[in-house]
Amino acid sequence: MGLTVRAGGATDVGLVRANNQDSFLVTEALFAVADGMGGHAGGEIASQVALTTLEHEFTERSTDGLVDAVEAANEAVLERSLDDPDLSGMGTTLCAAAVVTDDDGEEHLGLVNVGDSRIYWFHGQELEQLSHDHKLVQEMVDAGEISADEAAEHPQRNILTRALGLASNLPVDRWVVSPLAGDRFLLCSDGLYEEVGDGAIAAALRRLEDPTEAAEELVRLANTEGGSDNITVVIVDVVDDDGRLAAATEALAESPSPRHRPTVKADPDPDPDSDGAAAELGDDEIEAGRRRPRTALVTVLLAGLIVLVALGGAGWYARSGWFVAFDGDRVAIFQGRPGGVLWWDATLEERTGLTRDDVPPARLAQLDDGKEQSSLDEARIYVDRLREEGQQLERQAGATTTSTPAGPDGPSTTATPER
Ligand code: MG
């Protein structure tokens, strides 16, 4: 019935970013990675608030309890961003693993995910991605609209479809796994997998036994590949499974069935008693159970789904746009819609070197309202155009001044064109 785990983690700012907005948590039975986003100090605060709340609220050691703790973390980040205008629009990803106990007293590993940090399951010396990225481009790949290669180059590849801190109603993906001794679970922010391929990750996990050393090595590898984002890695090792491996090996000797079968549930389950039962069911049986006619329940679920889809659509619309506007005196690029949509506020993506004085007067009104753009690249092109127009005006002004002939008694001009 016992599950003994050992874990280690590492995080690094990387080689490009000014600050580390990632956070991680390693306790005796709870492990998590969060990747924050949002201007000012928002990203750092969002990931820290999420993990502090998760740890504090994870009191019922079940998968339901873990999901509840994630929901509490979501509320905490949301409240904090509503309380402080400087933190408005901040959010964070969150993936977590915890040792949980089912109704029969058996221990399993409960796993949850929101956003594009990832959970990998390393078993049989091979790496398997368990979690699903909540990203716009991932949805487009799943729908067959673009290829995985196109997703990697897509201008909207950074847009998340789910994160903590944006709305009260947050669907949380969940899994319950009965791992064997020797299995490892890798939790990481996108700063790792965007830089280091699956093959190199698996090789490091085969090579280094100590979870902290393996985590540090993966962070180091990401930095050698460019370190363009914050990098965070947590590794959870199953040290003892209380005889499951031995039993599975025995069973394997008798039949050619898979050595173990994961119990994977991606939907929050309304029935609190079904956790343990689901652990005993095969995939086919779970499917059959779902197909039972329960008209009233189905109607309620459908209504809920429609609301979720509508909210998701509004959230997607709110987060999918880009615009250029002033941040104080500085021209900046924002993600979102000018003025926000419902409770989704725009977030500062990057400040440019341009100030209000550099902007041609004719463009000021556009920027005061927020000039919408279809992508981050478009927004950058627009900013470049502003800079060019401003410089052109400056040159014209300079040329006018110097071309004025200054006679020996005339006023001498100090204005000279810079180029
Ligand atoms: Mg990141």
CSV table of C-alpha atoms and ligand atoms in Angstrom, one decimal:
chain,number,residue,atom,x,y,z
A,1,MET,CA,0.0,0.0,0.0
A,2,GLY,CA,2.9,2.3,0.5
A,3,LEU,CA,4.6,4.4,-2.2
A,4,THR,CA,8.0,5.8,-1.3
A,5,VAL,CA,9.3,8.7,-3.5
A,6,ARG,CA,12.3,10.9,-3.5
A,7,ALA,CA,12.5,14.2,-5.4
A,8,GLY,CA,14.8,17.0,-6.4
A,9,GLY,CA,14.4,20.3,-8.3
A,10,ALA,CA,16.4,23.1,-10.0
A,11,THR,CA,15.5,26.4,-11.5
A,12,ASP,CA,17.4,29.0,-13.4
A,13,VAL,CA,16.7,32.4,-15.0
A,14,GLY,CA,18.3,31.3,-18.3
A,15,LEU,CA,20.6,33.4,-20.5
A,16,VAL,CA,18.2,36.0,-21.9
A,17,ARG,CA,15.5,36.9,-19.5
A,18,ALA,CA,16.0,39.6,-16.8
A,19,ASN,CA,14.2,37.7,-14.0
A,20,ASN,CA,13.0,34.3,-13.1
A,21,GLN,CA,9.2,34.0,-13.2
A,22,ASP,CA,9.2,30.2,-12.6
A,23,SER,CA,8.8,28.7,-9.2
A,24,PHE,CA,8.9,25.1,-8.0
A,25,LEU,CA,7.9,23.2,-4.9
A,26,VAL,CA,9.4,20.0,-3.5
A,27,THR,CA,8.0,18.7,-0.2
A,28,GLU,CA,7.7,15.2,1.2
A,29,ALA,CA,4.5,14.3,-0.7
A,30,LEU,CA,3.8,17.3,-3.0
A,31,PHE,CA,5.8,18.4,-6.1
A,32,ALA,CA,5.0,21.2,-8.5
A,33,VAL,CA,6.3,23.6,-11.2
A,34,ALA,CA,4.7,27.0,-12.1
A,35,ASP,CA,5.6,29.3,-14.9
A,36,GLY,CA,4.3,32.8,-14.3
A,37,MET,CA,3.5,35.6,-16.8
A,38,GLY,CA,2.6,39.2,-16.7
A,39,GLY,CA,4.3,42.6,-16.7
A,40,HIS,CA,6.0,44.3,-13.7
A,41,ALA,CA,6.6,41.7,-11.0
A,42,GLY,CA,3.4,39.9,-12.0
A,43,GLY,CA,4.8,36.7,-13.3
A,44,GLU,CA,7.0,36.0,-10.3
A,45,ILE,CA,4.2,36.8,-7.9
A,46,ALA,CA,1.7,34.7,-9.8
A,47,SER,CA,3.9,31.5,-9.7
A,48,GLN,CA,4.8,32.0,-6.0
A,49,VAL,CA,1.3,32.7,-4.9
A,50,ALA,CA,0.1,29.6,-6.8
A,51,LEU,CA,2.6,27.3,-5.2
A,52,THR,CA,2.3,28.7,-1.6
A,53,THR,CA,-1.5,28.3,-1.8
A,54,LEU,CA,-1.2,24.8,-3.4
A,55,GLU,CA,0.9,23.6,-0.5
A,56,HIS,CA,-1.3,25.2,2.1
A,57,GLU,CA,-4.5,23.9,0.7
A,58,PHE,CA,-3.4,20.3,-0.1
A,59,THR,CA,-4.7,18.8,3.1
A,60,GLU,CA,-6.9,16.0,1.8
A,61,ARG,CA,-4.4,13.5,0.3
A,62,SER,CA,-6.5,12.5,-2.7
A,63,THR,CA,-6.6,13.4,-6.3
A,64,ASP,CA,-9.8,15.4,-5.7
A,65,GLY,CA,-7.9,17.1,-2.8
A,66,LEU,CA,-5.1,18.0,-5.2
A,67,VAL,CA,-7.6,19.4,-7.8
A,68,ASP,CA,-9.3,21.4,-5.0
A,69,ALA,CA,-5.9,22.8,-4.0
A,70,VAL,CA,-5.3,23.9,-7.6
A,71,GLU,CA,-8.7,25.6,-7.7
A,72,ALA,CA,-7.8,27.4,-4.5
A,73,ALA,CA,-4.5,28.5,-6.0
A,74,ASN,CA,-6.3,29.8,-9.0
A,75,GLU,CA,-8.6,31.9,-6.8
A,76,ALA,CA,-5.6,33.2,-4.8
A,77,VAL,CA,-3.8,34.4,-8.0
A,78,LEU,CA,-7.0,35.9,-9.4
A,79,GLU,CA,-7.8,37.8,-6.2
A,80,ARG,CA,-4.3,39.1,-5.9
A,81,SER,CA,-4.4,40.4,-9.5
A,82,LEU,CA,-7.7,42.1,-8.9
A,83,ASP,CA,-6.5,43.7,-5.7
A,84,ASP,CA,-3.4,45.3,-7.2
A,85,PRO,CA,-3.7,47.2,-10.5
A,86,ASP,CA,0.1,46.7,-11.1
A,87,LEU,CA,-0.5,42.9,-11.1
A,88,SER,CA,-3.6,43.0,-13.3
A,89,GLY,CA,-3.7,40.2,-15.9
A,90,MET,CA,-0.9,38.2,-14.3
A,91,GLY,CA,-1.3,34.4,-14.6
A,92,THR,CA,0.7,31.2,-14.2
A,93,THR,CA,0.8,27.6,-15.4
A,94,LEU,CA,0.9,24.9,-12.8
A,95,CYS,CA,1.7,21.2,-13.0
A,96,ALA,CA,1.9,19.1,-9.8
A,97,ALA,CA,2.3,15.5,-8.6
A,98,ALA,CA,1.4,14.2,-5.1
A,99,VAL,CA,1.3,10.9,-3.3
A,100,VAL,CA,-2.5,10.3,-2.8
A,101,THR,CA,-4.4,7.6,-1.0
A,102,ASP,CA,-7.5,5.9,-2.5
A,103,ASP,CA,-10.5,4.6,-0.5
A,104,ASP,CA,-8.8,1.2,0.0
A,105,GLY,CA,-5.8,2.9,1.5
A,106,GLU,CA,-3.6,2.2,-1.6
A,107,GLU,CA,-1.2,4.9,-2.5
A,108,HIS,CA,-0.9,6.2,-6.0
A,109,LEU,CA,0.6,9.3,-7.7
A,110,GLY,CA,-2.0,12.0,-8.5
A,111,LEU,CA,-1.0,14.4,-11.2
A,112,VAL,CA,-2.7,17.7,-12.4
A,113,ASN,CA,-1.9,20.2,-15.1
A,114,VAL,CA,-3.1,23.6,-16.3
A,115,GLY,CA,-1.1,25.5,-19.0
A,116,ASP,CA,2.0,24.5,-21.0
A,117,SER,CA,4.4,23.3,-18.4
A,118,ARG,CA,4.7,19.5,-18.8
A,119,ILE,CA,4.6,16.2,-17.0
A,120,TYR,CA,6.6,13.4,-18.5
A,121,TRP,CA,6.6,9.8,-17.2
A,122,PHE,CA,9.9,8.0,-17.6
A,123,HIS,CA,9.3,4.3,-17.4
A,124,GLY,CA,11.0,1.3,-19.0
A,125,GLN,CA,13.9,3.7,-19.7
A,126,GLU,CA,11.7,5.6,-22.1
A,127,LEU,CA,10.1,9.1,-21.9
A,128,GLU,CA,6.4,9.6,-22.4
A,129,GLN,CA,4.6,12.9,-22.3
A,130,LEU,CA,1.7,12.6,-20.0
A,131,SER,CA,0.2,16.1,-20.0
A,132,HIS,CA,-1.4,18.0,-22.8
A,133,ASP,CA,-0.3,21.6,-23.5
A,134,HIS,CA,-3.1,24.1,-23.2
A,135,LYS,CA,-1.9,26.2,-26.1
A,136,LEU,CA,-3.7,27.7,-29.1
A,137,VAL,CA,-1.2,26.1,-31.5
A,138,GLN,CA,-1.6,22.7,-29.8
A,139,GLU,CA,-5.4,22.9,-30.4
A,140,MET,CA,-4.8,23.9,-34.0
A,141,VAL,CA,-2.5,20.8,-34.4
A,142,ASP,CA,-5.1,18.6,-32.7
A,143,ALA,CA,-7.7,19.9,-35.1
A,144,GLY,CA,-5.5,19.2,-38.1
A,145,GLU,CA,-5.3,22.8,-39.0
A,146,ILE,CA,-1.5,23.1,-38.9
A,147,SER,CA,1.4,20.7,-38.5
A,148,ALA,CA,3.7,20.4,-35.5
A,149,ASP,CA,6.5,22.1,-37.4
A,150,GLU,CA,4.2,25.0,-38.4
A,151,ALA,CA,3.2,25.3,-34.7
A,152,ALA,CA,6.8,25.8,-33.7
A,153,GLU,CA,7.0,28.8,-36.0
A,154,HIS,CA,3.5,30.1,-35.6
A,155,PRO,CA,3.3,33.9,-34.5
A,156,GLN,CA,0.7,32.9,-31.9
A,157,ARG,CA,2.7,30.0,-30.5
A,158,ASN,CA,3.0,31.5,-27.0
A,159,ILE,CA,-0.8,32.0,-26.5
A,160,LEU,CA,-2.1,29.8,-23.7
A,161,THR,CA,-5.7,28.6,-23.7
A,162,ARG,CA,-5.7,27.9,-19.9
A,163,ALA,CA,-3.8,29.4,-17.0
A,164,LEU,CA,-4.3,30.1,-13.3
A,165,GLY,CA,-5.3,33.7,-12.4
A,166,LEU,CA,-7.5,34.6,-15.4
A,167,ALA,CA,-11.0,33.4,-14.5
A,168,SER,CA,-12.8,31.6,-11.7
A,169,ASN,CA,-13.9,28.7,-13.6
A,170,LEU,CA,-10.8,26.6,-14.4
A,171,PRO,CA,-10.8,23.1,-15.8
A,172,VAL,CA,-8.0,21.1,-14.4
A,173,ASP,CA,-6.6,18.0,-16.2
A,174,ARG,CA,-5.9,15.1,-13.8
A,175,TRP,CA,-4.4,11.6,-13.8
A,176,VAL,CA,-4.0,8.9,-11.3
A,177,VAL,CA,-1.1,6.6,-11.9
A,178,SER,CA,0.1,3.4,-10.1
A,179,PRO,CA,3.8,3.6,-10.8
A,180,LEU,CA,6.5,1.0,-10.3
A,181,ALA,CA,9.8,1.3,-8.5
A,182,GLY,CA,12.3,2.9,-10.8
A,183,ASP,CA,9.7,5.1,-12.6
A,184,ARG,CA,10.6,8.8,-12.7
A,185,PHE,CA,8.2,11.7,-13.2
A,186,LEU,CA,9.6,14.9,-14.8
A,187,LEU,CA,7.8,18.2,-14.2
A,188,CYS,CA,9.2,21.1,-16.2
A,189,SER,CA,8.5,24.6,-17.6
A,190,ASP,CA,8.6,25.2,-21.3
A,191,GLY,CA,12.2,26.6,-20.9
A,192,LEU,CA,13.4,23.0,-20.8
A,193,TYR,CA,11.4,21.3,-23.6
A,194,GLU,CA,11.7,24.2,-26.0
A,195,GLU,CA,15.5,23.9,-25.9
A,196,VAL,CA,16.2,20.2,-25.2
A,197,GLY,CA,14.8,17.4,-27.3
A,198,ASP,CA,13.1,14.3,-25.8
A,199,GLY,CA,16.2,12.1,-26.7
A,200,ALA,CA,18.6,14.3,-24.7
A,201,ILE,CA,16.2,14.5,-21.8
A,202,ALA,CA,15.8,10.7,-21.7
A,203,ALA,CA,19.6,10.2,-21.9
A,204,ALA,CA,20.1,12.5,-18.9
A,205,LEU,CA,17.5,10.6,-16.9
A,206,ARG,CA,19.2,7.3,-17.8
A,207,ARG,CA,22.6,8.6,-16.8
A,208,LEU,CA,22.0,10.4,-13.5
A,209,GLU,CA,20.3,8.6,-10.7
A,210,ASP,CA,20.1,11.4,-8.1
A,211,PRO,CA,16.9,13.5,-8.8
A,212,THR,CA,18.5,16.8,-7.9
A,213,GLU,CA,21.6,16.1,-10.0
A,214,ALA,CA,19.5,15.1,-12.9
A,215,ALA,CA,17.4,18.2,-12.6
A,216,GLU,CA,20.5,20.4,-12.4
A,217,GLU,CA,21.9,18.7,-15.5
A,218,LEU,CA,18.7,19.3,-17.5
A,219,VAL,CA,18.8,23.0,-16.6
A,220,ARG,CA,22.4,23.1,-17.6
A,221,LEU,CA,21.6,21.4,-21.0
A,222,ALA,CA,18.8,24.0,-21.7
A,223,ASN,CA,21.3,26.8,-21.0
A,224,THR,CA,23.9,25.3,-23.4
A,225,GLU,CA,21.1,25.2,-26.1
A,226,GLY,CA,20.5,29.0,-25.6
A,227,GLY,CA,18.6,29.4,-22.4
A,228,SER,CA,16.1,31.7,-24.0
A,229,ASP,CA,13.5,31.3,-21.2
A,230,ASN,CA,13.5,30.5,-17.5
A,231,ILE,CA,14.1,26.8,-16.9
A,232,THR,CA,12.6,24.8,-14.1
A,233,VAL,CA,12.8,21.0,-13.5
A,234,VAL,CA,11.4,18.8,-10.8
A,235,ILE,CA,12.1,15.1,-10.8
A,236,VAL,CA,10.1,12.6,-8.6
A,237,ASP,CA,11.5,9.1,-8.3
A,238,VAL,CA,9.5,6.1,-7.2
A,239,VAL,CA,11.9,4.4,-4.8
A,240,ASP,CA,9.6,1.7,-3.5
A,241,ASP,CA,6.2,0.6,-4.8
A,242,ASP,CA,5.5,-1.9,-2.0
A,243,GLY,CA,5.8,-5.0,-4.2
A,244,ARG,CA,3.9,-3.8,-7.2
A,245,LEU,CA,7.0,-4.3,-9.5
A,246,ALA,CA,7.6,-7.8,-8.2
A,247,ALA,CA,3.9,-8.8,-8.7
A,248,ALA,CA,3.8,-7.3,-12.1
A,249,THR,CA,7.0,-9.1,-13.1
A,250,GLU,CA,5.4,-12.4,-11.9
A,251,ALA,CA,2.3,-11.6,-13.9
A,252,LEU,CA,4.4,-10.8,-17.0
A,253,ALA,CA,6.0,-14.2,-16.8
A,254,GLU,CA,2.5,-15.8,-17.0
A,255,SER,CA,1.0,-13.7,-19.7
A,256,PRO,CA,2.1,-11.3,-22.4
A,257,SER,CA,-0.1,-8.4,-21.3
A,258,PRO,CA,1.4,-5.0,-20.6
A,259,ARG,CA,3.4,-4.9,-17.4
A,260,HIS,CA,1.1,-2.3,-16.0
A,261,ARG,CA,-1.7,-0.1,-17.1
A,262,PRO,CA,-1.9,3.5,-16.1
A,263,THR,CA,-5.2,4.8,-14.9
A,264,VAL,CA,-5.7,8.1,-16.7
A,265,LYS,CA,-8.6,10.4,-16.1
A,266,ALA,CA,-8.6,13.8,-17.7
A,267,ASP,CA,-12.0,15.0,-16.4
A,268,PRO,CA,-12.8,16.1,-12.9
A,269,ASP,CA,-15.0,13.3,-11.5
A,270,PRO,CA,-18.2,14.4,-9.8
A,271,ASP,CA,-18.4,11.1,-7.8
A,272,PRO,CA,-15.9,11.2,-4.9
A,273,ASP,CA,-16.1,7.5,-4.4
A,274,SER,CA,-15.1,6.6,-7.9
A,275,ASP,CA,-11.3,7.3,-7.5
A,276,GLY,CA,-10.5,3.9,-6.1
A,277,ALA,CA,-13.0,2.2,-8.4
A,278,ALA,CA,-11.5,3.8,-11.5
A,279,ALA,CA,-8.1,2.5,-10.5
A,280,GLU,CA,-9.5,-1.0,-10.9
A,281,LEU,CA,-11.2,-0.4,-14.2
A,282,GLY,CA,-9.8,-1.0,-17.6
A,283,ASP,CA,-10.1,1.7,-20.2
A,284,ASP,CA,-13.0,-0.2,-21.9
A,285,GLU,CA,-14.9,-0.4,-18.7
A,286,ILE,CA,-14.5,3.3,-18.0
A,287,GLU,CA,-15.8,4.0,-21.6
A,288,ALA,CA,-18.8,1.7,-21.1
A,289,GLY,CA,-19.6,3.4,-17.8
A,290,ARG,CA,-19.6,6.8,-19.6
A,291,ARG,CA,-22.0,5.6,-22.2
A,292,ARG,CA,-24.8,4.7,-19.7
A,293,PRO,CA,-27.9,6.9,-20.5
A,294,ARG,CA,-28.2,9.5,-17.8
A,295,THR,CA,-30.2,12.2,-19.6
A,296,ALA,CA,-30.5,14.7,-16.8
A,297,LEU,CA,-26.9,14.5,-15.9
A,298,VAL,CA,-25.9,14.8,-19.6
A,299,THR,CA,-28.1,17.9,-20.0
A,300,VAL,CA,-26.5,19.6,-17.1
A,301,LEU,CA,-23.0,18.6,-18.3
A,302,LEU,CA,-23.8,19.9,-21.8
A,303,ALA,CA,-25.1,23.2,-20.4
A,304,GLY,CA,-21.9,23.5,-18.3
A,305,LEU,CA,-19.8,22.6,-21.4
A,306,ILE,CA,-21.5,25.3,-23.5
A,307,VAL,CA,-20.8,27.9,-20.8
A,308,LEU,CA,-17.2,26.6,-20.6
A,309,VAL,CA,-16.8,26.8,-24.4
A,310,ALA,CA,-18.3,30.3,-24.4
A,311,LEU,CA,-16.0,31.4,-21.6
A,312,GLY,CA,-13.1,29.7,-23.3
A,313,GLY,CA,-14.0,31.5,-26.6
A,314,ALA,CA,-14.2,34.9,-24.8
A,315,GLY,CA,-10.9,34.1,-23.0
A,316,TRP,CA,-9.3,33.1,-26.3
A,317,TYR,CA,-10.5,36.2,-28.0
A,318,ALA,CA,-9.3,38.4,-25.1
A,319,ARG,CA,-5.9,36.8,-25.0
A,320,SER,CA,-5.3,36.3,-28.8
A,321,GLY,CA,-4.9,39.9,-29.8
A,322,TRP,CA,-2.0,42.3,-29.7
A,323,PHE,CA,-1.8,46.0,-29.6
A,324,VAL,CA,0.6,48.9,-29.4
A,325,ALA,CA,0.0,51.6,-26.8
A,326,PHE,CA,1.6,53.8,-24.2
A,327,ASP,CA,2.8,52.3,-20.9
A,328,GLY,CA,3.3,55.5,-19.1
A,329,ASP,CA,5.5,57.6,-21.4
A,330,ARG,CA,6.9,54.6,-23.2
A,331,VAL,CA,5.6,52.9,-26.3
A,332,ALA,CA,4.9,49.2,-25.5
A,333,ILE,CA,3.4,46.1,-27.0
A,334,PHE,CA,0.6,44.4,-25.1
A,335,GLN,CA,-1.1,41.0,-25.5
A,336,GLY,CA,-4.8,41.2,-25.3
A,337,ARG,CA,-7.4,43.7,-26.3
A,338,PRO,CA,-7.3,47.5,-25.6
A,339,GLY,CA,-9.4,47.9,-22.4
A,340,GLY,CA,-9.6,44.2,-21.8
A,341,VAL,CA,-12.5,41.8,-22.4
A,342,LEU,CA,-14.7,40.8,-19.4
A,343,TRP,CA,-12.2,40.0,-16.7
A,344,TRP,CA,-9.3,39.3,-19.1
A,345,ASP,CA,-7.0,42.3,-19.0
A,346,ALA,CA,-4.3,42.9,-21.5
A,347,THR,CA,-0.7,42.2,-20.3
A,348,LEU,CA,2.4,44.0,-21.1
A,349,GLU,CA,4.6,42.0,-23.5
A,350,GLU,CA,7.5,44.3,-24.1
A,351,ARG,CA,8.5,47.9,-23.8
A,352,THR,CA,10.2,49.5,-26.7
A,353,GLY,CA,12.9,52.2,-26.8
A,354,LEU,CA,10.4,54.8,-28.1
A,355,THR,CA,8.9,57.5,-25.9
A,356,ARG,CA,5.9,59.8,-26.5
A,357,ASP,CA,8.3,62.4,-27.9
A,358,ASP,CA,9.6,60.0,-30.6
A,359,VAL,CA,6.1,59.3,-31.9
A,360,PRO,CA,4.8,61.4,-34.9
A,361,PRO,CA,2.0,63.7,-33.6
A,362,ALA,CA,-0.4,62.2,-36.2
A,363,ARG,CA,0.0,58.8,-34.6
A,364,LEU,CA,-0.5,59.8,-31.0
A,365,ALA,CA,-4.3,59.4,-31.0
A,366,GLN,CA,-4.0,55.8,-32.3
A,367,LEU,CA,-1.6,54.9,-29.6
A,368,ASP,CA,-3.6,56.5,-26.9
A,369,ASP,CA,-6.5,54.3,-27.9
A,370,GLY,CA,-4.3,51.2,-28.5
A,371,LYS,CA,-3.5,50.3,-32.1
A,372,GLU,CA,-4.5,46.6,-32.6
A,373,GLN,CA,-2.3,44.2,-34.5
A,374,SER,CA,-2.8,40.6,-35.7
A,375,SER,CA,0.4,39.2,-34.1
A,376,LEU,CA,3.4,40.1,-32.0
A,377,ASP,CA,5.5,40.3,-35.2
A,378,GLU,CA,3.0,42.7,-36.8
A,379,ALA,CA,3.2,44.8,-33.6
A,380,ARG,CA,7.0,44.9,-33.8
A,381,ILE,CA,6.8,45.9,-37.5
A,382,TYR,CA,4.3,48.7,-36.6
A,383,VAL,CA,6.7,50.0,-33.9
A,384,ASP,CA,9.6,49.9,-36.4
A,385,ARG,CA,7.5,52.0,-38.7
A,386,LEU,CA,6.7,54.5,-36.0
A,387,ARG,CA,10.4,54.8,-35.3
A,388,GLU,CA,11.2,55.4,-39.0
A,389,GLU,CA,8.4,58.0,-39.4
A,390,GLY,CA,9.7,59.8,-36.3
A,391,GLN,CA,13.2,59.8,-37.5
A,392,GLN,CA,12.1,61.0,-41.0
A,393,LEU,CA,10.2,63.9,-39.4
A,394,GLU,CA,13.3,64.7,-37.3
A,395,ARG,CA,15.5,64.7,-40.4
A,396,GLN,CA,13.1,67.0,-42.3
A,397,ALA,CA,13.1,69.4,-39.3
A,398,GLY,CA,16.9,69.3,-39.2
A,399,ALA,CA,17.3,69.8,-43.0
A,400,THR,CA,15.0,72.8,-42.8
A,401,THR,CA,17.0,74.4,-40.1
A,402,THR,CA,20.4,73.9,-41.7
A,403,SER,CA,19.3,74.8,-45.2
A,404,THR,CA,18.4,78.2,-43.9
A,405,PRO,CA,21.3,80.4,-45.0
A,406,ALA,CA,22.8,82.0,-42.0
A,407,GLY,CA,24.5,85.2,-43.0
A,408,PRO,CA,27.5,86.5,-41.2
A,409,ASP,CA,25.2,88.5,-38.9
A,410,GLY,CA,22.4,86.0,-38.9
A,411,PRO,CA,21.6,83.7,-36.0
A,412,SER,CA,23.9,80.7,-36.0
A,413,THR,CA,22.1,77.4,-35.8
A,414,THR,CA,23.1,74.6,-33.5
A,415,ALA,CA,20.7,72.1,-35.0
A,416,THR,CA,22.5,69.6,-37.2
A,417,PRO,CA,21.0,66.6,-38.7
A,418,GLU,CA,22.2,63.4,-37.1
A,419,ARG,CA,22.5,61.4,-40.3
B,1,MG,MG,8.4,29.8,-19.7
